[in-house]
């Protein structure tokens, strides 16, 4: 059981480049989300999805785009990378909305992104 | 809307106890607790719903005071394996029930 798989683990981009961070889960979870983690700021929600075809913005959505064409996949796109997007990105999934009891978030191992 | 955690860091000796607090200015629906070790992904500990219930996980327990919009995580007889950064995540009652907002974390170090 792979759980939540993120690729790549590390990435270096130049300012202005675009890329897609991949996230896949094999637990048939309805809810998927992307967080970024910066020192001293905890985890901040970028975008989330409550099911295939449904996405919504979190706290810090600017500069990022998402889609959810299947239950399993939830890619995060950086449209034009900026140094401020240097961070560690975590994808997480949950059986249902993360607010409900018995529905903890399962995190991937993260992608460390550096924008120069 | 980010919850406030305190303290920011704590250092313990093995066997000592610690309390980590999480507070919000908004009415809360639920509080989540996660632990993250250096270089790893956060790992779920427990969820608490409004109603003041207390839950436990090994020698780690937590409470939720709905009136004060506060949750506390209690680590008793700490072990070396408890070292890491602890995050609380909150879901506010009046907002989207799908947004889990995390605090900035409490770094716990347990020394032998």
GROMACS .gro file of N, CA, C and O in nm, chain A residues 31 35 37 40-43 45 48 50 57-59 90 97-105 107-109, chain B residues 2 29-30 32 34 36 39-44 47 49 87 91 96-105:
model
  208
   31UNK      N    1  -1.087   1.339  -0.045
   31UNK     CA    2  -1.033   1.470  -0.017
   31UNK      C    3  -0.882   1.472  -0.040
   31UNK      O    4  -0.811   1.384   0.009
   35UNK      N    5  -0.022   2.163   0.067
   35UNK     CA    6   0.028   2.258   0.166
   35UNK      C    7   0.171   2.296   0.128
   35UNK      O    8   0.244   2.217   0.070
   37UNK      N    9   0.525   2.439   0.328
   37UNK     CA   10   0.580   2.456   0.461
   37UNK      C   11   0.705   2.541   0.455
   37UNK      O   12   0.801   2.505   0.386
   40UNK      N   13   0.915   2.843   1.041
   40UNK     CA   14   0.846   2.931   1.134
   40UNK      C   15   0.703   2.964   1.099
   40UNK      O   16   0.636   3.039   1.171
   41UNK      N   17   0.653   2.907   0.987
   41UNK     CA   18   0.516   2.942   0.945
   41UNK      C   19   0.425   2.822   0.938
   41UNK      O   20   0.311   2.832   0.897
   42UNK      N   21   0.471   2.710   0.977
   42UNK     CA   22   0.385   2.592   0.977
   42UNK      C   23   0.346   2.551   0.836
   42UNK      O   24   0.417   2.576   0.739
   43UNK      N   25   0.233   2.488   0.825
   43UNK     CA   26   0.181   2.439   0.697
   43UNK      C   27   0.068   2.530   0.652
   43UNK      O   28  -0.028   2.552   0.727
   45UNK      N   29  -0.228   2.606   0.362
   45UNK     CA   30  -0.308   2.540   0.261
   45UNK      C   31  -0.309   2.620   0.131
   45UNK      O   32  -0.341   2.739   0.130
   48UNK      N   33  -0.736   2.276  -0.237
   48UNK     CA   34  -0.786   2.146  -0.194
   48UNK      C   35  -0.897   2.101  -0.288
   48UNK      O   36  -0.951   2.179  -0.368
   50UNK      N   37  -1.245   1.819  -0.292
   50UNK     CA   38  -1.330   1.724  -0.219
   50UNK      C   39  -1.379   1.611  -0.308
   50UNK      O   40  -1.459   1.528  -0.264
   57UNK      N   41  -0.985   2.709  -0.342
   57UNK     CA   42  -0.864   2.775  -0.296
   57UNK      C   43  -0.849   2.766  -0.145
   57UNK      O   44  -0.948   2.767  -0.072
   58UNK      N   45  -0.724   2.762  -0.100
   58UNK     CA   46  -0.694   2.767   0.041
   58UNK      C   47  -0.645   2.905   0.081
   58UNK      O   48  -0.691   3.005   0.027
   59UNK      N   49  -0.550   2.908   0.174
   59UNK     CA   50  -0.500   3.035   0.225
   59UNK      C   51  -0.409   3.109   0.129
   59UNK      O   52  -0.410   3.233   0.122
   90UNK      N   53   0.380   1.974   0.050
   90UNK     CA   54   0.322   1.847   0.092
   90UNK      C   55   0.183   1.830   0.032
   90UNK      O   56   0.100   1.920   0.038
   97UNK      N   57  -1.387   1.489   0.411
   97UNK     CA   58  -1.341   1.620   0.456
   97UNK      C   59  -1.258   1.605   0.583
   97UNK      O   60  -1.299   1.537   0.675
   98UNK      N   61  -1.149   1.673   0.588
   98UNK     CA   62  -1.059   1.655   0.702
   98UNK      C   63  -1.120   1.700   0.833
   98UNK      O   64  -1.066   1.673   0.939
   99UNK      N   65  -1.232   1.767   0.831
   99UNK     CA   66  -1.297   1.811   0.955
   99UNK      C   67  -1.372   1.698   1.024
   99UNK      O   68  -1.402   1.705   1.141
  100UNK      N   69  -1.401   1.593   0.953
  100UNK     CA   70  -1.488   1.490   1.009
  100UNK      C   71  -1.409   1.394   1.097
  100UNK      O   72  -1.293   1.367   1.071
  101UNK      N   73  -1.473   1.337   1.201
  101UNK     CA   74  -1.401   1.246   1.289
  101UNK      C   75  -1.356   1.122   1.213
  101UNK      O   76  -1.423   1.073   1.124
  102UNK      N   77  -1.241   1.071   1.256
  102UNK     CA   78  -1.190   0.950   1.193
  102UNK      C   79  -1.136   0.973   1.055
  102UNK      O   80  -1.115   0.879   0.980
  103UNK      N   81  -1.110   1.097   1.020
  103UNK     CA   82  -1.059   1.128   0.887
  103UNK      C   83  -0.932   1.210   0.896
  103UNK      O   84  -0.930   1.327   0.859
  104UNK      N   85  -0.825   1.150   0.944
  104UNK     CA   86  -0.698   1.224   0.952
  104UNK      C   87  -0.640   1.248   0.813
  104UNK      O   88  -0.676   1.181   0.717
  105UNK      N   89  -0.552   1.344   0.804
  105UNK     CA   90  -0.479   1.367   0.681
  105UNK      C   91  -0.360   1.272   0.672
  105UNK      O   92  -0.287   1.254   0.769
  107UNK      N   93  -0.015   1.236   0.475
  107UNK     CA   94   0.075   1.320   0.400
  107UNK      C   95   0.170   1.239   0.313
  107UNK      O   96   0.213   1.129   0.351
  108UNK      N   97   0.204   1.296   0.196
  108UNK     CA   98   0.314   1.244   0.118
  108UNK      C   99   0.446   1.287   0.180
  108UNK      O  100   0.448   1.361   0.279
  109UNK      N  101   0.557   1.242   0.120
  109UNK     CA  102   0.688   1.270   0.177
  109UNK      C  103   0.745   1.407   0.140
  109UNK      O  104   0.853   1.443   0.183
  118UNK      N  105  -0.501   3.163   1.152
  118UNK     CA  106  -0.405   3.063   1.195
  118UNK      C  107  -0.409   3.051   1.346
  118UNK      O  108  -0.403   3.150   1.419
  145UNK      N  109  -1.469   2.397   1.522
  145UNK     CA  110  -1.544   2.273   1.503
  145UNK      C  111  -1.460   2.155   1.547
  145UNK      O  112  -1.509   2.062   1.609
  146UNK      N  113  -1.333   2.158   1.514
  146UNK     CA  114  -1.247   2.047   1.553
  146UNK      C  115  -1.102   2.093   1.560
  146UNK      O  116  -1.064   2.197   1.504
  148UNK      N  117  -0.703   1.920   1.527
  148UNK     CA  118  -0.621   1.805   1.491
  148UNK      C  119  -0.481   1.827   1.547
  148UNK      O  120  -0.433   1.941   1.553
  150UNK      N  121  -0.075   1.683   1.496
  150UNK     CA  122   0.019   1.607   1.414
  150UNK      C  123   0.159   1.625   1.470
  150UNK      O  124   0.190   1.728   1.533
  152UNK      N  125   0.573   1.598   1.346
  152UNK     CA  126   0.663   1.589   1.232
  152UNK      C  127   0.807   1.578   1.280
  152UNK      O  128   0.854   1.663   1.353
  155UNK      N  129   1.279   1.633   0.849
  155UNK     CA  130   1.294   1.576   0.716
  155UNK      C  131   1.186   1.478   0.676
  155UNK      O  132   1.196   1.416   0.569
  156UNK      N  133   1.083   1.464   0.759
  156UNK     CA  134   0.977   1.369   0.729
  156UNK      C  135   0.843   1.440   0.715
  156UNK      O  136   0.830   1.560   0.739
  157UNK      N  137   0.743   1.364   0.676
  157UNK     CA  138   0.609   1.419   0.663
  157UNK      C  139   0.539   1.423   0.799
  157UNK      O  140   0.571   1.343   0.888
  158UNK      N  141   0.445   1.513   0.819
  158UNK     CA  142   0.367   1.513   0.943
  158UNK      C  143   0.288   1.382   0.956
  158UNK      O  144   0.241   1.326   0.856
  159UNK      N  145   0.274   1.339   1.080
  159UNK     CA  146   0.201   1.215   1.109
  159UNK      C  147   0.086   1.247   1.205
  159UNK      O  148   0.106   1.316   1.305
  160UNK      N  149  -0.030   1.196   1.173
  160UNK     CA  150  -0.149   1.221   1.253
  160UNK      C  151  -0.139   1.162   1.393
  160UNK      O  152  -0.093   1.049   1.411
  163UNK      N  153  -0.771   1.360   1.662
  163UNK     CA  154  -0.868   1.464   1.630
  163UNK      C  155  -0.959   1.482   1.750
  163UNK      O  156  -1.001   1.384   1.812
  165UNK      N  157  -1.320   1.687   1.872
  165UNK     CA  158  -1.436   1.765   1.832
  165UNK      C  159  -1.481   1.855   1.945
  165UNK      O  160  -1.451   1.829   2.061
  203UNK      N  161   0.225   2.009   1.554
  203UNK     CA  162   0.136   2.108   1.492
  203UNK      C  163  -0.007   2.082   1.533
  203UNK      O  164  -0.053   1.967   1.533
  207UNK      N  165  -1.026   2.366   1.249
  207UNK     CA  166  -1.133   2.389   1.154
  207UNK      C  167  -1.235   2.478   1.224
  207UNK      O  168  -1.287   2.441   1.329
  212UNK      N  169  -1.555   2.734   0.588
  212UNK     CA  170  -1.564   2.608   0.515
  212UNK      C  171  -1.516   2.494   0.603
  212UNK      O  172  -1.412   2.502   0.666
  213UNK      N  173  -1.594   2.389   0.608
  213UNK     CA  174  -1.557   2.275   0.692
  213UNK      C  175  -1.444   2.195   0.631
  213UNK      O  176  -1.406   2.093   0.685
  214UNK      N  177  -1.393   2.242   0.519
  214UNK     CA  178  -1.290   2.165   0.453
  214UNK      C  179  -1.152   2.227   0.462
  214UNK      O  180  -1.060   2.180   0.398
  215UNK      N  181  -1.138   2.334   0.536
  215UNK     CA  182  -1.008   2.399   0.547
  215UNK      C  183  -0.949   2.373   0.683
  215UNK      O  184  -1.001   2.417   0.785
  216UNK      N  185  -0.841   2.299   0.684
  216UNK     CA  186  -0.767   2.270   0.806
  216UNK      C  187  -0.648   2.364   0.808
  216UNK      O  188  -0.562   2.356   0.722
  217UNK      N  189  -0.647   2.455   0.907
  217UNK     CA  190  -0.544   2.557   0.918
  217UNK      C  191  -0.450   2.522   1.031
  217UNK      O  192  -0.494   2.499   1.144
  218UNK      N  193  -0.320   2.520   1.003
  218UNK     CA  194  -0.222   2.478   1.100
  218UNK      C  195  -0.155   2.595   1.170
  218UNK      O  196  -0.138   2.703   1.113
  219UNK      N  197  -0.118   2.571   1.297
  219UNK     CA  198  -0.034   2.665   1.369
  219UNK      C  199   0.110   2.655   1.322
  219UNK      O  200   0.143   2.570   1.238
  220UNK      N  201   0.196   2.738   1.379
  220UNK     CA  202   0.335   2.744   1.333
  220UNK      C  203   0.423   2.636   1.396
  220UNK      O  204   0.539   2.622   1.361
  221UNK      N  205   0.367   2.559   1.489
  221UNK     CA  206   0.439   2.445   1.542
  221UNK      C  207   0.512   2.470   1.673
  221UNK      O  208   0.547   2.584   1.707
   0.00000   0.00000   0.00000
